[in-house]
XYZ file of C-alpha atoms in Angstrom:
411
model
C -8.388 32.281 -49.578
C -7.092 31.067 -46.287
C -6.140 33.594 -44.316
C -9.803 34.896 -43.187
C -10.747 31.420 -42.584
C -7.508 30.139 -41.077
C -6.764 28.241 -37.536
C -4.385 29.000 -34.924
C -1.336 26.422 -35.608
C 0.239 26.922 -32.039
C -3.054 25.313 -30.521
C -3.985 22.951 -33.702
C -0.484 21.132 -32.831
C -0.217 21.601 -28.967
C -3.287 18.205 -29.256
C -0.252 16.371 -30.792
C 1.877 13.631 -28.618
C 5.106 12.176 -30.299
C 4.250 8.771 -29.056
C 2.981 5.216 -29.464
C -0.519 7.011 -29.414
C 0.150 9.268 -31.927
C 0.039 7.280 -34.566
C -4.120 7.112 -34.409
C -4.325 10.521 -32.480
C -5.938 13.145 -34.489
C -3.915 16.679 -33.190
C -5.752 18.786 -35.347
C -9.011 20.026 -34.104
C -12.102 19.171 -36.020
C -13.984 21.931 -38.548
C -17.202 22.714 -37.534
C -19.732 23.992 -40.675
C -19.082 27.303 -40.487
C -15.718 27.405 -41.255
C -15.481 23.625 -43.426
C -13.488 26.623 -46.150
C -10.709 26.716 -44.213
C -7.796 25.142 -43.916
C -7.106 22.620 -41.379
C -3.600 24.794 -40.382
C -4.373 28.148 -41.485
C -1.014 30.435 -41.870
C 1.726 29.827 -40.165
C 2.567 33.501 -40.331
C -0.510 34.202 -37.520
C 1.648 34.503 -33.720
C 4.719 33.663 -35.415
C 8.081 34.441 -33.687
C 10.361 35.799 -35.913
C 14.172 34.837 -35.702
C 17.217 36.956 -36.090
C 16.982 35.783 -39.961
C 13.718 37.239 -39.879
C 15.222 40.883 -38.384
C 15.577 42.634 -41.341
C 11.862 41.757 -42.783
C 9.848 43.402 -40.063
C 8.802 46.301 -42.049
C 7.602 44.212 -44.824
C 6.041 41.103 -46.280
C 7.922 37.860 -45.986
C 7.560 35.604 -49.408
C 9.418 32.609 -50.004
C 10.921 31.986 -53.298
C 8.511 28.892 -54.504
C 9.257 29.027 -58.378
C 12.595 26.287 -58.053
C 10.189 23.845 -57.475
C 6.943 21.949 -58.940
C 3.888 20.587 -57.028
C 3.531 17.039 -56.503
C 0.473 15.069 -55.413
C 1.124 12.173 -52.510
C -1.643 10.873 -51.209
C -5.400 11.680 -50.180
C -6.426 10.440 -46.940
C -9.819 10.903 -44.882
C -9.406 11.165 -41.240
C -12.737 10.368 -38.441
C -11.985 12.584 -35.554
C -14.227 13.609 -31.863
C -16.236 16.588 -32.753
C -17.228 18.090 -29.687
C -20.291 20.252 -31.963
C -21.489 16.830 -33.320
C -21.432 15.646 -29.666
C -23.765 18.594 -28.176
C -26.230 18.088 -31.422
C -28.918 15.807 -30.484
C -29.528 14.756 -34.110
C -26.363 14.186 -35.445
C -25.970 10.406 -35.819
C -22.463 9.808 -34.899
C -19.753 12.093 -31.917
C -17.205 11.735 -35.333
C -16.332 14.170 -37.689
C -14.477 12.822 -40.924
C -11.672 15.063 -42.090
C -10.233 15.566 -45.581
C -6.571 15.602 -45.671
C -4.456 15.579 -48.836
C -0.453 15.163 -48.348
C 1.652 16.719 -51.281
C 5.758 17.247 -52.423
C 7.228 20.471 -53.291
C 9.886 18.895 -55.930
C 12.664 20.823 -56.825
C 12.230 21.192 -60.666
C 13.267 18.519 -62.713
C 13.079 15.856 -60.299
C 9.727 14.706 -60.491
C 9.916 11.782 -61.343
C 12.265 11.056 -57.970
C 12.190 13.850 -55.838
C 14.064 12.365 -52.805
C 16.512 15.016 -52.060
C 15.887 18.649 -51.454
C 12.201 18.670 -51.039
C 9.498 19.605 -48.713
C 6.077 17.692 -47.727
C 2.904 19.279 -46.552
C -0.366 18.102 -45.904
C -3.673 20.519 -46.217
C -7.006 20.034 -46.444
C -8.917 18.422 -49.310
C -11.432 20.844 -50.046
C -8.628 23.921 -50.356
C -5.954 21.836 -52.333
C -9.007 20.537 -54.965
C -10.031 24.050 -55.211
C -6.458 25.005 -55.899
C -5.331 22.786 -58.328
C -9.173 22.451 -60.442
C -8.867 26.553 -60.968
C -5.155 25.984 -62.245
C -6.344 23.202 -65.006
C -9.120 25.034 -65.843
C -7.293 28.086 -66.752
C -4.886 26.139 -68.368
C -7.577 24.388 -70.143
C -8.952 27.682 -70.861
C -5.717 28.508 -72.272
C -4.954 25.612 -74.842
C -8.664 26.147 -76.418
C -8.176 30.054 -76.335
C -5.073 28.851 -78.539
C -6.687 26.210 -80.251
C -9.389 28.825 -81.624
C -6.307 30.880 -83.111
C -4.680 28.206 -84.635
C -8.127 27.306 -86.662
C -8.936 30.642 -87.572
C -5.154 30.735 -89.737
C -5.347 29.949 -92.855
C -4.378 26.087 -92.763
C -2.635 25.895 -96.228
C -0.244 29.383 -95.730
C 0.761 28.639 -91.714
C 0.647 25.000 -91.346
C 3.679 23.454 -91.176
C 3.924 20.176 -93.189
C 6.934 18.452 -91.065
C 4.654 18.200 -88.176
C 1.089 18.429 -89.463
C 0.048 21.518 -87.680
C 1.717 24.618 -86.723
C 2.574 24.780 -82.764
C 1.147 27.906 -80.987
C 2.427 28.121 -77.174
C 2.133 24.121 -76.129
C -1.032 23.838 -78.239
C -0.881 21.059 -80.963
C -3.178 22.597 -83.633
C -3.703 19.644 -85.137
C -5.521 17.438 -82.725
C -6.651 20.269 -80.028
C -10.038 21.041 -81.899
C -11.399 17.532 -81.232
C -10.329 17.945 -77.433
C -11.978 21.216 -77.070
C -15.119 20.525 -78.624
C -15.428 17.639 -76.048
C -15.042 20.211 -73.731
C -17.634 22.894 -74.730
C -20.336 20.390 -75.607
C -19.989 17.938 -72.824
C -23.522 18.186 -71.031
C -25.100 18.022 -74.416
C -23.120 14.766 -74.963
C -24.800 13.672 -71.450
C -21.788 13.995 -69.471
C -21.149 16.242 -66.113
C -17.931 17.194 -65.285
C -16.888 15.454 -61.447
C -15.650 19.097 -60.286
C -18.940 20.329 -60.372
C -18.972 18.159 -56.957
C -15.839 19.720 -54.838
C -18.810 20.877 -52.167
C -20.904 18.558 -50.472
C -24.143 18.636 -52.220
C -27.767 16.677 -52.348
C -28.148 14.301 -55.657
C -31.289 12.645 -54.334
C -34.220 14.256 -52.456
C -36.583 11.584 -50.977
C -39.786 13.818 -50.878
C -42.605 10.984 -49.932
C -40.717 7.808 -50.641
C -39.328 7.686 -46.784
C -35.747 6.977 -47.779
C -33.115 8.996 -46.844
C -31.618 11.766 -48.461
C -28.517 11.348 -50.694
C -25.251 13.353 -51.291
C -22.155 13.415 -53.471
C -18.831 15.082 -53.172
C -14.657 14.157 -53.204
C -13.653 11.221 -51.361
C -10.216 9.626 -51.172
C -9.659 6.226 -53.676
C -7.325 3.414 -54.239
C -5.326 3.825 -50.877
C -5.245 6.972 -51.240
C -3.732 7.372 -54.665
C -6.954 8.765 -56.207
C -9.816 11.036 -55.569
C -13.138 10.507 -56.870
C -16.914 11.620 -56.068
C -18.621 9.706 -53.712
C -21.897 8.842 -52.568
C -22.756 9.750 -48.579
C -25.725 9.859 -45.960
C -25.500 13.052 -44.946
C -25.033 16.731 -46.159
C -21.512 16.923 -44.698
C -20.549 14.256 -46.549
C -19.218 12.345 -43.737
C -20.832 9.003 -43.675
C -19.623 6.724 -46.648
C -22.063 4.760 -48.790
C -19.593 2.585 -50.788
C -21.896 0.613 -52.503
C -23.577 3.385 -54.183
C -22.450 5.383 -57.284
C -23.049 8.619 -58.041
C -24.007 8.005 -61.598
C -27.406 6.240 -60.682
C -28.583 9.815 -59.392
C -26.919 12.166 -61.937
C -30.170 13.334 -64.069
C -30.626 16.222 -66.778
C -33.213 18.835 -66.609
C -35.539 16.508 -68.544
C -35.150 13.180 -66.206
C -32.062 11.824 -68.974
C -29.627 9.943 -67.146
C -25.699 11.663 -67.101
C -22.576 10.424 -66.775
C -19.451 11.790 -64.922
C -16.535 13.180 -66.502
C -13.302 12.911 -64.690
C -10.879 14.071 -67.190
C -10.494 17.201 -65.452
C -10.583 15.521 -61.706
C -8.069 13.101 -62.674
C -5.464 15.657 -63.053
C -5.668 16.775 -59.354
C -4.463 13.086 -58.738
C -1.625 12.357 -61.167
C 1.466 11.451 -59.003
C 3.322 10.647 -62.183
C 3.100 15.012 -63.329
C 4.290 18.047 -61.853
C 2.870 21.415 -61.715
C 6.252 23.945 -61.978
C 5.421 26.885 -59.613
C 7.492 28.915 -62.167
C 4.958 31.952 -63.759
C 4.801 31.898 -67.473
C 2.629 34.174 -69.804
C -0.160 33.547 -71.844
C 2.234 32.164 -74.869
C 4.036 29.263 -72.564
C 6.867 31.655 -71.971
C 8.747 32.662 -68.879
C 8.503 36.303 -68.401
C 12.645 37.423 -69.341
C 13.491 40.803 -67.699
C 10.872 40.235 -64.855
C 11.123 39.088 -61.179
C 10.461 35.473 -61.421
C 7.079 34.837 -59.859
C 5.288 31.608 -58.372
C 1.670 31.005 -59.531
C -1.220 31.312 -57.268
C -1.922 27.706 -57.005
C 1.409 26.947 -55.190
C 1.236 30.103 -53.149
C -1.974 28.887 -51.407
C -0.891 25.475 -50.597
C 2.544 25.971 -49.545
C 0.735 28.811 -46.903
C -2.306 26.947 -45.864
C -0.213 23.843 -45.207
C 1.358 21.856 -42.310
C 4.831 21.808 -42.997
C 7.922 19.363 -43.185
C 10.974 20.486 -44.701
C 14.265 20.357 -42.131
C 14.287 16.552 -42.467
C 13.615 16.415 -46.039
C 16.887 19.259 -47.247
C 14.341 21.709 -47.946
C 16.495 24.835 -46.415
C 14.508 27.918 -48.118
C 11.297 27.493 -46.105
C 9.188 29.325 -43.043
C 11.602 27.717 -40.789
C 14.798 29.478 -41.276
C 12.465 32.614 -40.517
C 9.711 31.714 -37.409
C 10.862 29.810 -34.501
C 7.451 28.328 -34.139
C 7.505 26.414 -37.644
C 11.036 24.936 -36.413
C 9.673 23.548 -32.911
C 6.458 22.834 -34.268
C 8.076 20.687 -37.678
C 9.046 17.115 -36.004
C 5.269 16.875 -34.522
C 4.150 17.759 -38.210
C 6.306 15.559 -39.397
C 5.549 12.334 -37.425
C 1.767 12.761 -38.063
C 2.479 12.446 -41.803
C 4.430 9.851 -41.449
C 1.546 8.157 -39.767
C -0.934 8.646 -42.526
C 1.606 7.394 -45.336
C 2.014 4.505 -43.209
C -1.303 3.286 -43.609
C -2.809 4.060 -40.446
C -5.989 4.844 -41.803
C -8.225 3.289 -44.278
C -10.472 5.274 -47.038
C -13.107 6.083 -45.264
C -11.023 7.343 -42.207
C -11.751 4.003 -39.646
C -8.166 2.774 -38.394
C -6.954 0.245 -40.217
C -5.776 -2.260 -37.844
C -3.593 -4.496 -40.311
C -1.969 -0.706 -41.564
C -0.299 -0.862 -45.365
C 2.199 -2.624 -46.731
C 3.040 0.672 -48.804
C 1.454 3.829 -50.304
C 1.754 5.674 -53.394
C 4.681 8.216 -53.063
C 6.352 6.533 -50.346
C 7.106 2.782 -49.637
C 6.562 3.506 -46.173
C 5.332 0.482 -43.584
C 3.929 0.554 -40.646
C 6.118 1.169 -37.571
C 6.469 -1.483 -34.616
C 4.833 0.981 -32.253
C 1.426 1.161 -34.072
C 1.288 -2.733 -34.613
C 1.915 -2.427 -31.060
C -0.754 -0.433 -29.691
C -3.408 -1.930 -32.327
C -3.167 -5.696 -31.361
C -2.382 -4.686 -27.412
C -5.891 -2.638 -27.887
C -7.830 -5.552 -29.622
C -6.118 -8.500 -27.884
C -7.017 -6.443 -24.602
C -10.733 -6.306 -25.770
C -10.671 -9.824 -26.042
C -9.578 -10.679 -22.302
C -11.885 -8.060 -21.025
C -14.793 -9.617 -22.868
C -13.666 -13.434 -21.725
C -13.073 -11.938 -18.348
C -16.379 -10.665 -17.781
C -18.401 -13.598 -18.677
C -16.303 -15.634 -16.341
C -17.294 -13.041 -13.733
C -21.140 -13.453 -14.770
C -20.787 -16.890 -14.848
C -19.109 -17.259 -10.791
C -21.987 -14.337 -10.135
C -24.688 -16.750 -11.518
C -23.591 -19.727 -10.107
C -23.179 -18.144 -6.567
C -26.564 -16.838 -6.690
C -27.737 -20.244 -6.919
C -26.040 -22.077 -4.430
C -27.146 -19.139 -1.786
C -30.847 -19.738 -2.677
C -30.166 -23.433 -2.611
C -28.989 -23.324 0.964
C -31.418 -20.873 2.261
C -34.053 -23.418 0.946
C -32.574 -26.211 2.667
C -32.194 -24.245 6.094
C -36.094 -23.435 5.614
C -36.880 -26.806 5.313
């Protein structure tokens, strides 16, 4: 899904400095509407240099071996960035684009609840990791009420097993998955929409003749960063933030009923406490014995469509033992996430000039050289500011004592 749509890394990076600056510097260029699907990095596989590792592959596809390890969500964090295509548009209302980053582990598995050793960290855009992860629950939810259908259609007093009060088919509990399912399949009747209906920008309120604006919904970050909800914004890029607006005052059924939102689904996209094993298993819950292990989909499109940071972290089995440009391209990467976890940015993507004390995933703080920067930058706005009314002030009172003399020469 990335690959048509995908940006040159080389160039994406090459905006990057490893300095004081770069902890509010944006180094990857800004996504203009036509190509919002992308993501922000594209493959790294596009001009890639391969290394003597790399020799031997030349005649055929390089994969890396993802099923070790399990996906892990970090944080979500928006980013407001120069657009140079909002700049040249005469009715766009601000020169800043807001970009949709989401940082995530690759964990190797069984370590998820720690994963400090051995691991990678990416970070990829918002709209491409939602789309991602919402196809892999829903097939998995599609899964467990497939099951779930089976397990009622047995006849309950021959298969059931007493022990446990319901016979186990795959990871399906029979006995409390109806309830679940039927949630499921009858939500909008039960006046509920479900929040991934939102994962593209879309208008919730149309104005017509009232003279108010226009109103749109779609994913926003939450909570530091820890969550990722549907929010309300001003325009139909969903870049402006209206905080104090919810979605559910404009959610409506075909017959003017009010609706609610259902995050149930959404929620798991979030979870920093679960893991999503990049291990292949069939329809049953079983790995496929006899078979070339195989990583799902889900964690093939992230780990490719991602910025990548691995060296530091132990993770040995990545792009960078096989293209040169992932290795001299990883600290950059690397410092810029480092940046975001530490609170450099607040939820709607304005710098945050106080940073964060810590962030989900991480326990990082801010570094000296961004405290730095921040308070030389506003404490230097001050003194400008005092500095110039002093200078109107001597201007003013100059002025005067010229006309005053002039008057008294006349006289």
């Amino acid at each position: 899904a990335t690959t048509n749509n995908s940006m040159n890394f080389s160039s994406i990076l090459s905006l990057l400095t490893v300095t004081v600056a770069a902890a509010t510097a944006n180094p990857f260029a800004a996504k203009s509407a036509n190509n919002a699907k992308s993501a922000f990095v594209g493959k790294l596989m596009r001009g890639a240099k391969p290394t003597k590792n790399s020799a031997r592959k030349l005649n055929e596809e390089f994969v890396i071996d993802l099923t070790p390890y399990s996906v892990k969500f970090e944080k979500c964090q928006f980013i407001k960035s120069y657009s140079d295509e909002y700049a040249q548009n005469e009715d766009a209302e601000t020169v800043l684009e807001t970009q949709r980053f989401v940082l995530f582990k690759l964990c190797p598995e069984g370590s998820c609840g720690y994963c400090n050793a051995n691991y990678g960290e990416y970070m990829i855009d918002l709209e491409t990791y939602l789309e991602s992860a919402v196809q892999y629950y829903q097939e998995e939810q599609e899964n467990m009420c497939k099951a779930c259908d089976e397990c009622q259609n047995e006849n309950a007093d021959e298969d059931a097993d007493e022990n446990d009060g319901g016979r186990r088919l795959a990871d399906v509990d029979c006995s409390s998955c109806y309830d679940e399912c039927q949630k499921i399949e009858n939500m909008e009747e039960n006046g509920y929409i479900d929040a991934t209906n939102f994962l593209e920008c879309q208008m919730i309120y149309d104005p017509e003749d009232d003279a108010k604006g226009a109103l749109y919904a779609g994913p926003m970050c939450a909570s530091s960063g820890s969550k990722i909800k549907i929010g309300v914004f001003s325009d139909e890029e969903c870049n402006t933030v209206l905080s104090n607006k919810s979605v559910e005052n404009y959610l409506v059924d075909g017959d003017g009923y009010t609706m609610k939102l259902s995050t149930n689904l959404l929620s798991k996209t979030y979870d920093a406490d679960s893991c999503i094993s990049c291990l292949a298993v069939d329809e049953d819950g079983q790995d496929d014995d006899g078979k070339e292990a195989e990583a799902i989909e889900m964690c093939q499109e992230l780990y490719e469509g991602s910025a990548k940071c691995e060296t530091v972290h132990g993770f040995t089995s990545g792009y960078n033992n096989y293209y040169s440009n992932q290795y001299t391209q990883e600290e950059s990467v690397c410092n810029y996430i480092e940046s975001i976890e530490s609170g450099t940015f607040d939820d709607e993507g304005e710098i945050s000039i106080y940073g964060a004390n810590s962030v989900a995933g991480g326990g990082a703080t801010t570094t000296g050289g961004q405290k730095f920067a921040l308070t030389f930058f506003v404490l230097g706005t001050v003194g400008l500011t005092v500095y110039a009314a002093m200078l109107h002030n001597k201007l003013t009172k100059g002025a005067k004592a010229g006309l005053t003399s002039q008057g008294g020469a006349m006289a």
